[in-house]
mmCIF file of C-alpha atoms and ligand atoms in Angstrom:
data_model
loop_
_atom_site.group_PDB
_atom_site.id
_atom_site.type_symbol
_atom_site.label_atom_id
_atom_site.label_comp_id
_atom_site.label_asym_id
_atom_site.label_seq_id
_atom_site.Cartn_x
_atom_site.Cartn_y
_atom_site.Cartn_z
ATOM 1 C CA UNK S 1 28.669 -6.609 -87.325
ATOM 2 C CA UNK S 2 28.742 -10.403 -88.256
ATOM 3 C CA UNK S 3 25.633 -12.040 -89.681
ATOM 4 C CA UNK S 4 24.890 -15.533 -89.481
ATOM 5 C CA UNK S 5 25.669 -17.237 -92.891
ATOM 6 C CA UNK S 6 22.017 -19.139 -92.684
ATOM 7 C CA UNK S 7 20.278 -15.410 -93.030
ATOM 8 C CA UNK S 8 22.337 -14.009 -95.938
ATOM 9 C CA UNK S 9 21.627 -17.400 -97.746
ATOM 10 C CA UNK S 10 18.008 -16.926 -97.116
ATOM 11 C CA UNK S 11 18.093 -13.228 -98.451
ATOM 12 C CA UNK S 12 20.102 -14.011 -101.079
ATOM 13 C CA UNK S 13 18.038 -16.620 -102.228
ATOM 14 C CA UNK S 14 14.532 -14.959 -101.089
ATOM 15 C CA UNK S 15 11.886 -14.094 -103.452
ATOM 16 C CA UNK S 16 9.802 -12.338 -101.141
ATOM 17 C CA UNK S 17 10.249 -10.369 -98.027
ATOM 18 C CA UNK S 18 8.005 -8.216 -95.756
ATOM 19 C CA UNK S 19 9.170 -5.637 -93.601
ATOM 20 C CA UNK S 20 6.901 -3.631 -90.441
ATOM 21 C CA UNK S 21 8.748 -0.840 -89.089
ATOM 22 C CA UNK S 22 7.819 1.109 -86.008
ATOM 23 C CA UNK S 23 9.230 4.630 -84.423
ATOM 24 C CA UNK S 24 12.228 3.454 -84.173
ATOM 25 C CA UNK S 25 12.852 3.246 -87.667
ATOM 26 C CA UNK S 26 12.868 6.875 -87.844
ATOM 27 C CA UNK S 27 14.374 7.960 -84.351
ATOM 28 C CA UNK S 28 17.733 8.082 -85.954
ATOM 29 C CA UNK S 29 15.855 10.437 -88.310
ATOM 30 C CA UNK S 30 15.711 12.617 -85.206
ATOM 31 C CA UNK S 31 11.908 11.854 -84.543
ATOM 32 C CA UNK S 32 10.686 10.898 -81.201
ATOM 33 C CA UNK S 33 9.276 7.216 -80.733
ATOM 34 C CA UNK S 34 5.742 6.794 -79.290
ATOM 35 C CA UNK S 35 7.464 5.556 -76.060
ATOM 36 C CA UNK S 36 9.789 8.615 -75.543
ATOM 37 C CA UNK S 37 8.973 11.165 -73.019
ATOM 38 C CA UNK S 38 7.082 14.111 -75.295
ATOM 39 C CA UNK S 39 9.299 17.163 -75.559
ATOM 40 C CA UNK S 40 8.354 21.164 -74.488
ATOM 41 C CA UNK S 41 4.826 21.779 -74.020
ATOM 42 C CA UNK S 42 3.574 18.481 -74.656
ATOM 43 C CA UNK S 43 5.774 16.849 -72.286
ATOM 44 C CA UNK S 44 2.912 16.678 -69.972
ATOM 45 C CA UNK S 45 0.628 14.278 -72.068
ATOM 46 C CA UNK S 46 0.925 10.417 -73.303
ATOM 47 C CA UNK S 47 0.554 10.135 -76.859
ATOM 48 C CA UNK S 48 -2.005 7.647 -76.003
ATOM 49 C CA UNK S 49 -3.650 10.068 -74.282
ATOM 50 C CA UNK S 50 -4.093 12.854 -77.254
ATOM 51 C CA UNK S 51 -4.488 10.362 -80.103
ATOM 52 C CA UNK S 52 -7.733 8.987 -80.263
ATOM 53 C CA UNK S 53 -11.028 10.448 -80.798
ATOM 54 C CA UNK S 54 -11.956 11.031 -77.528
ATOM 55 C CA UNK S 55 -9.269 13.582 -76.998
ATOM 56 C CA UNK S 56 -10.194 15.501 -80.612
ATOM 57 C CA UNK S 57 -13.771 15.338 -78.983
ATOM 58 C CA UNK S 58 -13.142 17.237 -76.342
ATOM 59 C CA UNK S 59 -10.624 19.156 -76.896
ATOM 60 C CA UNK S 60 -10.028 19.549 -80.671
ATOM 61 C CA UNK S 61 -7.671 22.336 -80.942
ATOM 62 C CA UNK S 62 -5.404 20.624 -78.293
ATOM 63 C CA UNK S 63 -4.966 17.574 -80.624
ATOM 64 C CA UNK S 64 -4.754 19.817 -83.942
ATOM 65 C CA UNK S 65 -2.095 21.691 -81.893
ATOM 66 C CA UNK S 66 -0.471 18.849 -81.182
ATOM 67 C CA UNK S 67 -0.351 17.614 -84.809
ATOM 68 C CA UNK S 68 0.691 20.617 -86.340
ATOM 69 C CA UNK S 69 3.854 20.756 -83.683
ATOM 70 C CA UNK S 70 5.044 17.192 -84.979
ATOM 71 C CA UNK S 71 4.388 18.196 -88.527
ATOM 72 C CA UNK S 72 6.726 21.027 -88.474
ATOM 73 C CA UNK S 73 8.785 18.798 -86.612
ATOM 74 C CA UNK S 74 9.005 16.369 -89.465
ATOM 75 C CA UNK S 75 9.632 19.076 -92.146
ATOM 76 C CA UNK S 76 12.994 19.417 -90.701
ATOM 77 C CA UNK S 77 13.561 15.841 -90.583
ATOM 78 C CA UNK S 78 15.501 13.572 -93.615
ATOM 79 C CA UNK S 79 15.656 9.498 -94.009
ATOM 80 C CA UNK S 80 18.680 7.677 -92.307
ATOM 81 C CA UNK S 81 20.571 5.148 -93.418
ATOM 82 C CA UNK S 82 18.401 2.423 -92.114
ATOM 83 C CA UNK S 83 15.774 3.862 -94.774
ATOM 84 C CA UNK S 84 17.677 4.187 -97.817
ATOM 85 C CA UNK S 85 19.047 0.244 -96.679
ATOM 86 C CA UNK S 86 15.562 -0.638 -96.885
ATOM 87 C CA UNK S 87 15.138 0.663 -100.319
ATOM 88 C CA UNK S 88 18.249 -1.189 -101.672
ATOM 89 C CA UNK S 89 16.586 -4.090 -99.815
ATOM 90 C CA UNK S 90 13.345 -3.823 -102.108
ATOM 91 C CA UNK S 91 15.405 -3.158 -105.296
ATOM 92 C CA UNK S 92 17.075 -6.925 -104.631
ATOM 93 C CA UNK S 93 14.271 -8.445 -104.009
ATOM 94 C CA UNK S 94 11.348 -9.749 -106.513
ATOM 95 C CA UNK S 95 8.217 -9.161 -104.526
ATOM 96 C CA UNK S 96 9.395 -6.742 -101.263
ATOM 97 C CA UNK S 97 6.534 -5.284 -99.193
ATOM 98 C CA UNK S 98 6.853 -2.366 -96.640
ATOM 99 C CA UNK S 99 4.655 -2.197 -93.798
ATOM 100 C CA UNK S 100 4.699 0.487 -91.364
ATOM 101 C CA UNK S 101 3.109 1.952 -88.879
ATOM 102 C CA UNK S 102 4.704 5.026 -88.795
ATOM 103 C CA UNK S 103 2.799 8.055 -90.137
ATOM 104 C CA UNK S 104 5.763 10.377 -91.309
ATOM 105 C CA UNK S 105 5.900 9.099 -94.683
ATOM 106 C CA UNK S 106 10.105 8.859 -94.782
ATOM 107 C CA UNK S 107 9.702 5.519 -96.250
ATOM 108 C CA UNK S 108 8.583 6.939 -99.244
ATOM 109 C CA UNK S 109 10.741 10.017 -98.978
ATOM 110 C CA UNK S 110 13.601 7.789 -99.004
ATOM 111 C CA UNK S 111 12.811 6.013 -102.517
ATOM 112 C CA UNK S 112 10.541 2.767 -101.423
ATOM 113 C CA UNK S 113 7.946 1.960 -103.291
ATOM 114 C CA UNK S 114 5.422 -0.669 -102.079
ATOM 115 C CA UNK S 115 4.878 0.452 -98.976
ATOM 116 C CA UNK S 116 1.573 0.120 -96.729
ATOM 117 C CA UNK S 117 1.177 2.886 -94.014
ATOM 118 C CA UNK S 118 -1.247 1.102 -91.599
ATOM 119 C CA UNK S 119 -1.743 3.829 -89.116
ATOM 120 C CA UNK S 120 -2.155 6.707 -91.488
ATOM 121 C CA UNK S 121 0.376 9.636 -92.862
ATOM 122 C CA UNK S 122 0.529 12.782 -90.854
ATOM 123 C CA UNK S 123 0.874 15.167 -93.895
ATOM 124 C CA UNK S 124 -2.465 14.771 -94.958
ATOM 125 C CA UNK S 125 -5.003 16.529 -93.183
ATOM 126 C CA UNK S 126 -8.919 15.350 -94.307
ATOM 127 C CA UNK S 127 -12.244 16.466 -93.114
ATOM 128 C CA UNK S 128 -13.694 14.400 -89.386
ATOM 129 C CA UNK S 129 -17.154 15.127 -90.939
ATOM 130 C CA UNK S 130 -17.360 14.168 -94.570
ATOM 131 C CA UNK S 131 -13.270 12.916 -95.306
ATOM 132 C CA UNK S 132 -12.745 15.680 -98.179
ATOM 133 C CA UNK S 133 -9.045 15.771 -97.994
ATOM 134 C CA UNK S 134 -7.538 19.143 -97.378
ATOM 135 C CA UNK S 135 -4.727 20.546 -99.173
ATOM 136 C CA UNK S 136 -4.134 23.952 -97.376
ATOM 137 C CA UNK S 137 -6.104 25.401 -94.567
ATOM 138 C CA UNK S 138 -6.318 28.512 -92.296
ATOM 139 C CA UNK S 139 -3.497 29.603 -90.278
ATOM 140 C CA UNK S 140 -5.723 30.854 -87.280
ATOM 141 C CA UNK S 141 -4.217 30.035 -83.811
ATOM 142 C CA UNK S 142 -7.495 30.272 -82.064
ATOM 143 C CA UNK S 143 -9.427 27.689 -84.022
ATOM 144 C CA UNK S 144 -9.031 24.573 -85.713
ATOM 145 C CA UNK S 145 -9.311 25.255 -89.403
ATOM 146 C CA UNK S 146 -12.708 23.546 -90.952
ATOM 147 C CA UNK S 147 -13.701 21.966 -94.105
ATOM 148 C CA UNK S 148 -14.285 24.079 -97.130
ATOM 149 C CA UNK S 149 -16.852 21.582 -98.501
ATOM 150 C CA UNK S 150 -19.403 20.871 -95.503
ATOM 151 C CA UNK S 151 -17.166 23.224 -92.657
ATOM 152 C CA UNK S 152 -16.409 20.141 -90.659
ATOM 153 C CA UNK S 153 -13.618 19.960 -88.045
ATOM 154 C CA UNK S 154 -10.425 18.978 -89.888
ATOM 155 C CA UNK S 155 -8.182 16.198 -88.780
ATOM 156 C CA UNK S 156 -4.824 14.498 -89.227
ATOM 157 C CA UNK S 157 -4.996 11.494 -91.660
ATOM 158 C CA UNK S 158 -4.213 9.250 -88.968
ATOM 159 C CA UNK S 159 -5.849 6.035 -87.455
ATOM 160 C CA UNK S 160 -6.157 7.126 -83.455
ATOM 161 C CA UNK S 161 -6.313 4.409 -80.916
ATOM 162 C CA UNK S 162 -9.942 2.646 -80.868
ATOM 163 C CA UNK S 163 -10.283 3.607 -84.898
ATOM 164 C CA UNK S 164 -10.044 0.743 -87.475
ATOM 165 C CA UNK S 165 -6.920 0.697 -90.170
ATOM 166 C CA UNK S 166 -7.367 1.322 -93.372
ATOM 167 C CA UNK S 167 -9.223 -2.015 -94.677
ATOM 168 C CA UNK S 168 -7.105 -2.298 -97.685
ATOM 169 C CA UNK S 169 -3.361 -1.759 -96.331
ATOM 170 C CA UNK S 170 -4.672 -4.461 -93.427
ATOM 171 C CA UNK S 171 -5.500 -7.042 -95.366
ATOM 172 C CA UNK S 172 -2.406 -6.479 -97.956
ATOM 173 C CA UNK S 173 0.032 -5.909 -94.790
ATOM 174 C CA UNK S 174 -1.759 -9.576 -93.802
ATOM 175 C CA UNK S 175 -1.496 -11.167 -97.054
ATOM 176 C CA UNK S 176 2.373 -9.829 -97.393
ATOM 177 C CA UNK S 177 3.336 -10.974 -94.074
ATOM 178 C CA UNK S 178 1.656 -14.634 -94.492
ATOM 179 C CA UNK S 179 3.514 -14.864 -97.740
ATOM 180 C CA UNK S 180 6.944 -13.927 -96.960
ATOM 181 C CA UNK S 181 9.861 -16.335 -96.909
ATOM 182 C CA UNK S 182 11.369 -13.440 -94.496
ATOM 183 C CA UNK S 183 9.441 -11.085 -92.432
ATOM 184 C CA UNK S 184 11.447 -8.315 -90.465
ATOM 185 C CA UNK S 185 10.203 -6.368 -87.411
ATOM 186 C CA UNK S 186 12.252 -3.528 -87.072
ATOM 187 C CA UNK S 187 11.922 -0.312 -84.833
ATOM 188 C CA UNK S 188 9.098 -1.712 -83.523
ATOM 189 C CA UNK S 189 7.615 -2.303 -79.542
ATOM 190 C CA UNK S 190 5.181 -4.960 -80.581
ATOM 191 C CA UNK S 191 2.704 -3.197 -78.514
ATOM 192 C CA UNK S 192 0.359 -2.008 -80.601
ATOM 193 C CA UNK S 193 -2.405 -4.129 -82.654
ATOM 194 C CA UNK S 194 -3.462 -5.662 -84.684
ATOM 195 C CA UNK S 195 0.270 -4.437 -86.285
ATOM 196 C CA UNK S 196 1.878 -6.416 -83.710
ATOM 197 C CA UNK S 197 0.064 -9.481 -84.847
ATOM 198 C CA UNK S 198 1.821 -9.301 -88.517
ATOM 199 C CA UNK S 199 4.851 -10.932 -87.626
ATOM 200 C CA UNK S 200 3.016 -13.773 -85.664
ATOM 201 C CA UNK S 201 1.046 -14.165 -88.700
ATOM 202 C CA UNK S 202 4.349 -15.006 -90.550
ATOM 203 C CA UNK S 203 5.698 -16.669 -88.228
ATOM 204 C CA UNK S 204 3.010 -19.208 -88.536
ATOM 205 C CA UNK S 205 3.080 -19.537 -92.214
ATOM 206 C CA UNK S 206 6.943 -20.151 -91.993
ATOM 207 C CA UNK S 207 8.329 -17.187 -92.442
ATOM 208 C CA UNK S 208 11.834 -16.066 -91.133
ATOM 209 C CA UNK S 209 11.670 -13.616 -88.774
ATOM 210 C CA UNK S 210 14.246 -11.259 -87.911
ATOM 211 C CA UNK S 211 13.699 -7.971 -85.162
ATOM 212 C CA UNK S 212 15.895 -5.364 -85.231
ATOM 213 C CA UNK S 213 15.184 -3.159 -82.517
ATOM 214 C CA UNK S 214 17.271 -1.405 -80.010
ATOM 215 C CA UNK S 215 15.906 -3.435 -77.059
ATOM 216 C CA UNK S 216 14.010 -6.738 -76.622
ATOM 217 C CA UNK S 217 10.264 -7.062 -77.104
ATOM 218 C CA UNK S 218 8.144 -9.934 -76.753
ATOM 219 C CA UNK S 219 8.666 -10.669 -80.481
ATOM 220 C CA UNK S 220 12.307 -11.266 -79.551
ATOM 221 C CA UNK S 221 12.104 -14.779 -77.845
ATOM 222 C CA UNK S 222 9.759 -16.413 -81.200
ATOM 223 C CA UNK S 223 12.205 -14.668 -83.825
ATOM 224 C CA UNK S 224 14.668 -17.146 -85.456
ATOM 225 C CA UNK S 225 17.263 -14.298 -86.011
ATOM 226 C CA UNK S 226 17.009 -10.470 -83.060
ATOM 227 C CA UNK S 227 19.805 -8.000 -83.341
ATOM 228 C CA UNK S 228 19.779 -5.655 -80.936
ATOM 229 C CA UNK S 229 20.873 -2.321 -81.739
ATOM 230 C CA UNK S 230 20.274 0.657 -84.119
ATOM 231 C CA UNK S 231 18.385 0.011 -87.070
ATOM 232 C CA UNK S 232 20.309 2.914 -89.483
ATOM 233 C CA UNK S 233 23.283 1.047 -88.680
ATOM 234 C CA UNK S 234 22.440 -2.504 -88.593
ATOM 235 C CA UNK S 235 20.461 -2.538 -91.869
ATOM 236 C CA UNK S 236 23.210 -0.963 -94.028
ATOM 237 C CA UNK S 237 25.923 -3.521 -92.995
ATOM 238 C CA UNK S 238 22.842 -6.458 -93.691
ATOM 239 C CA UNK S 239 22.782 -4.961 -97.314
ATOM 240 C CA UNK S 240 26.392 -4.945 -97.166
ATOM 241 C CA UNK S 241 26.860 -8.683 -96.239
ATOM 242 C CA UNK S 242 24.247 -10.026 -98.119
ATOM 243 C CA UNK S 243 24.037 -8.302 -101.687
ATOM 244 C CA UNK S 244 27.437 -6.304 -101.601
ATOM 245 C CA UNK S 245 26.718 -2.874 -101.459
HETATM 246 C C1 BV8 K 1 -8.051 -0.809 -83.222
HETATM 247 C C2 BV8 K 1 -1.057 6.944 -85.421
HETATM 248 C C3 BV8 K 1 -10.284 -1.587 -83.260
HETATM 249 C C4 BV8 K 1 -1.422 8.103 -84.563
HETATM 250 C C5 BV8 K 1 -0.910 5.035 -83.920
HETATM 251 C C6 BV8 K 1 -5.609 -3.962 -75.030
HETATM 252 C C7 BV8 K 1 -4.857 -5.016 -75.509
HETATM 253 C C8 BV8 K 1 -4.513 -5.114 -76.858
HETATM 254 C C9 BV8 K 1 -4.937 -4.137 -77.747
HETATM 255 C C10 BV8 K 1 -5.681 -3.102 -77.262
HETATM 256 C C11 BV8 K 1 -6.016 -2.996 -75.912
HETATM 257 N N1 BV8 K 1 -6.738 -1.872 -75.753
HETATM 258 C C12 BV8 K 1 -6.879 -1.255 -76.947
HETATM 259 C C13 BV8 K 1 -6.261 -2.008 -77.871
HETATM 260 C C14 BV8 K 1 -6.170 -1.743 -79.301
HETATM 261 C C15 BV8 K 1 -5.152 -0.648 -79.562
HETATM 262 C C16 BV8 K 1 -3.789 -1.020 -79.022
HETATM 263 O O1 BV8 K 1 -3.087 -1.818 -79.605
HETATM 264 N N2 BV8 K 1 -3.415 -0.406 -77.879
HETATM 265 C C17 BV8 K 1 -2.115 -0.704 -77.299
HETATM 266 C C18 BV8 K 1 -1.542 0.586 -76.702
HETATM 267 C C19 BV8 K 1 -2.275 -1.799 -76.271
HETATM 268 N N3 BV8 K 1 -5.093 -0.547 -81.002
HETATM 269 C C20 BV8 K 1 -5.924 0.300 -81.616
HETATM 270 O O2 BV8 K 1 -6.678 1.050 -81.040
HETATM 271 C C21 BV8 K 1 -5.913 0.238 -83.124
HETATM 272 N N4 BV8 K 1 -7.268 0.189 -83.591
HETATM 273 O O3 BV8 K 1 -7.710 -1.759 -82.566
HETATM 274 O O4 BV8 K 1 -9.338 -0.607 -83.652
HETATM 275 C C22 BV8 K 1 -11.434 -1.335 -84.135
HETATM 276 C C23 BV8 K 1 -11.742 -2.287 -85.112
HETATM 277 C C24 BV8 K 1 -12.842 -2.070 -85.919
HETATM 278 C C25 BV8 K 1 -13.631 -0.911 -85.778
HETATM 279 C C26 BV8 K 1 -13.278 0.045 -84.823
HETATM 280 C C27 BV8 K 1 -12.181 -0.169 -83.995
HETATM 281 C C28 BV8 K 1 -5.293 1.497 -83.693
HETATM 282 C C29 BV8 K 1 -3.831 1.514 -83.377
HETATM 283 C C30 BV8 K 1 -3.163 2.674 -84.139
HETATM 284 C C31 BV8 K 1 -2.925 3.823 -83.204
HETATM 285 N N5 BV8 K 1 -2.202 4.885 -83.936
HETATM 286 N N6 BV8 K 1 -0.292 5.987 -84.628
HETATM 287 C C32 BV8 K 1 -0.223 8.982 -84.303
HETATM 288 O O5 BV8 K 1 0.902 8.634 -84.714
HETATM 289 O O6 BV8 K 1 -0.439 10.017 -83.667
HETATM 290 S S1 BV8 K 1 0.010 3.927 -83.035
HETATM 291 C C33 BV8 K 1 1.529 4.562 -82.686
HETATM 292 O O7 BV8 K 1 2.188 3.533 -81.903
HETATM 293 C C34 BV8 K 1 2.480 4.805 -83.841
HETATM 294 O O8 BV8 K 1 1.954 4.445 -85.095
HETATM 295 C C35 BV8 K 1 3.649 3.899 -83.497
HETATM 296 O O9 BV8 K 1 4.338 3.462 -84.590
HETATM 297 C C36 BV8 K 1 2.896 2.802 -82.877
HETATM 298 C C37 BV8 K 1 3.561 1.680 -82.232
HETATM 299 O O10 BV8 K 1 4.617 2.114 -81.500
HETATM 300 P P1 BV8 K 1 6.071 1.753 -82.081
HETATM 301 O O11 BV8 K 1 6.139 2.166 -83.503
HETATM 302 O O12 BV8 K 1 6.378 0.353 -81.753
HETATM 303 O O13 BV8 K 1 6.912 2.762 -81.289
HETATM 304 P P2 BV8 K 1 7.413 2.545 -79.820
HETATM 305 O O14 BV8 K 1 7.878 3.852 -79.338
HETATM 306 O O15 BV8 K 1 6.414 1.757 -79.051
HETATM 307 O O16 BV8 K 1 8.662 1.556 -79.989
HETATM 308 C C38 BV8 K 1 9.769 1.997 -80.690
HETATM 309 C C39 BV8 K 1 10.753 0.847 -80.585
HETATM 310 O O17 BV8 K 1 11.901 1.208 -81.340
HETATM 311 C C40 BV8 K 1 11.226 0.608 -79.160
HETATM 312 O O18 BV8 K 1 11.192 -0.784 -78.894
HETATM 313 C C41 BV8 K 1 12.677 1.111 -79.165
HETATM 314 O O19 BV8 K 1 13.523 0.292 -78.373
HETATM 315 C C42 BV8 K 1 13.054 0.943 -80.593
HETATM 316 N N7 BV8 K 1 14.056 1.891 -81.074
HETATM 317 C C43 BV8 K 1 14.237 3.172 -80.683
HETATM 318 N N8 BV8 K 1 15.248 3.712 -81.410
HETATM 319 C C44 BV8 K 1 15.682 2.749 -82.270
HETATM 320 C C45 BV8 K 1 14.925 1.594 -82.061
HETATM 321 N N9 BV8 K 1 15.114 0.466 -82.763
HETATM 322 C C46 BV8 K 1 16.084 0.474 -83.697
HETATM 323 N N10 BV8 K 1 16.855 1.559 -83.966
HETATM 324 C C47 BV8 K 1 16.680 2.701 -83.271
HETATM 325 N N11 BV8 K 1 17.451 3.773 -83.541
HETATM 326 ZN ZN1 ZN K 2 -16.259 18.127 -94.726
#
């Protein structure tokens, strides 16, 4: 794939770059994206429609259920290439922030180390009523486990639709966006907020953006650079033509 000589300049040069990734950053990984039609059992629902608080509310073992089917799903899951890119990316660069919304935590798997997860990490399990993380829990298929402390409901460690992000990793994620010289959107619908806002919030400050997705978005038109494609191959041939590797 050819890049334009004006980005690998600016990468070369840059001293700080921010990066959101969405699902599509890890489909390659063999994980579903939000938009894809849900598999088996659960084909039947919209994400939307079992991750928010309403949905635990009334029907908490349904959600649980649904939770502990992805989480198995993502023990069987590794990084691609577009992950391990993105940690050669950050060793290259002085001040490199990763911003994602994905909750499978294969960022970090893969080796990168400043990373924000906005919308949570799906590994760790913490109490609805009183937040005591959980490091193990009951087995039982006809419940959902509860908390040993106060015997709460447990729940994912996710943010569900209608619940605030995590105040710190927001305002970071905002800060590292506003600051970048280049901001990439990658794997990413630009659907969701106030995530999608990030790279609008560069944008402004003067930031290069770039998208890598497969398709276009609306980000796509106000980006100065969109590949369209797959991110675990694009990303390893950016490395390639900008630092050598
Ligand atoms: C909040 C964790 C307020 C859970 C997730 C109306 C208008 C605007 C906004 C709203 C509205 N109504 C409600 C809202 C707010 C709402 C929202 O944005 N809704 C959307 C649907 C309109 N947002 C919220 O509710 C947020 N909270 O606003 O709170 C508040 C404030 C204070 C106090 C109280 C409340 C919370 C949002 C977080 C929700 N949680 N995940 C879980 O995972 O179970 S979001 C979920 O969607 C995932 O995190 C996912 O990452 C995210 C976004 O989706 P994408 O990552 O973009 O994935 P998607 O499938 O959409 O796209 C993948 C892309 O990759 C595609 O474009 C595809 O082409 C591309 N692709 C595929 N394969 C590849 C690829 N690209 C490259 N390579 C490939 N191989
Ligand atoms: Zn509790």
């Amino acid at each position: 794939m050819e890049f334009p000589a004006e980005l690998i300049r600016f990468l070369k040069k840059a001293d700080r770059v921010s990066v959101l990734t969405g699902a599509g950053a890890s489909q390659e990984s063999g994980l579903r994206t939000f938009r894809d039609a849900q598999s088996g059992l659960w084909a039947q629902y919209k994400p939307q429609d079992l991750a928010s608080p309403e949905a635990f509310a009334s029907d908490p073992k349904l959600v649980w259920d649904w939770y502990a089917w992805r989480r198995e799903a993502i023990k069987g899951v590794r990084p691609n290439p577009g992950h391990y890119a993105l940690v050669e990316m950050e060793n290259r660069t002085p001040s490199f922030t990763l911003i994602t919304q994905n909750v499978d935590g294969l960022h970090r798997f893969a080796g990168s180390r400043n990373v924000l997860e906005l919308h949570g990490n799906i590994l760790r399990v913490r109490c609805a009523d009183c937040g005591t993380f959980a490091e193990e829990w009951g087995d039982d298929t006809e419940s959902v486990p509860r908390c040993g402390k106060c015997n709460g409901l447990l729940r994912p460690d996710v943010v569900w639709f209608g619940e605030a992000l995590p105040r710190a990793e927001l305002e970071s994620a905002v800060v590292a966006a506003r600051q970048s010289q280049v901001f990439f959107s990658i794997g990413t619908s630009g659907v969701v907020q106030p995530a999608a806002a990030l790279a609008h919030a560069a944008r402004n400050n003067g930031s290069v953006v770039v998208e890598i997705n497969a398709e276009p978005t609306p980000l796509t038109p106000k980006a100065d650079f969109a590949f369209h494609g797959k991110s675990g191959e694009i990303l390893p041939e950016l490395v390639k033509a900008v630092w050598g590797i």
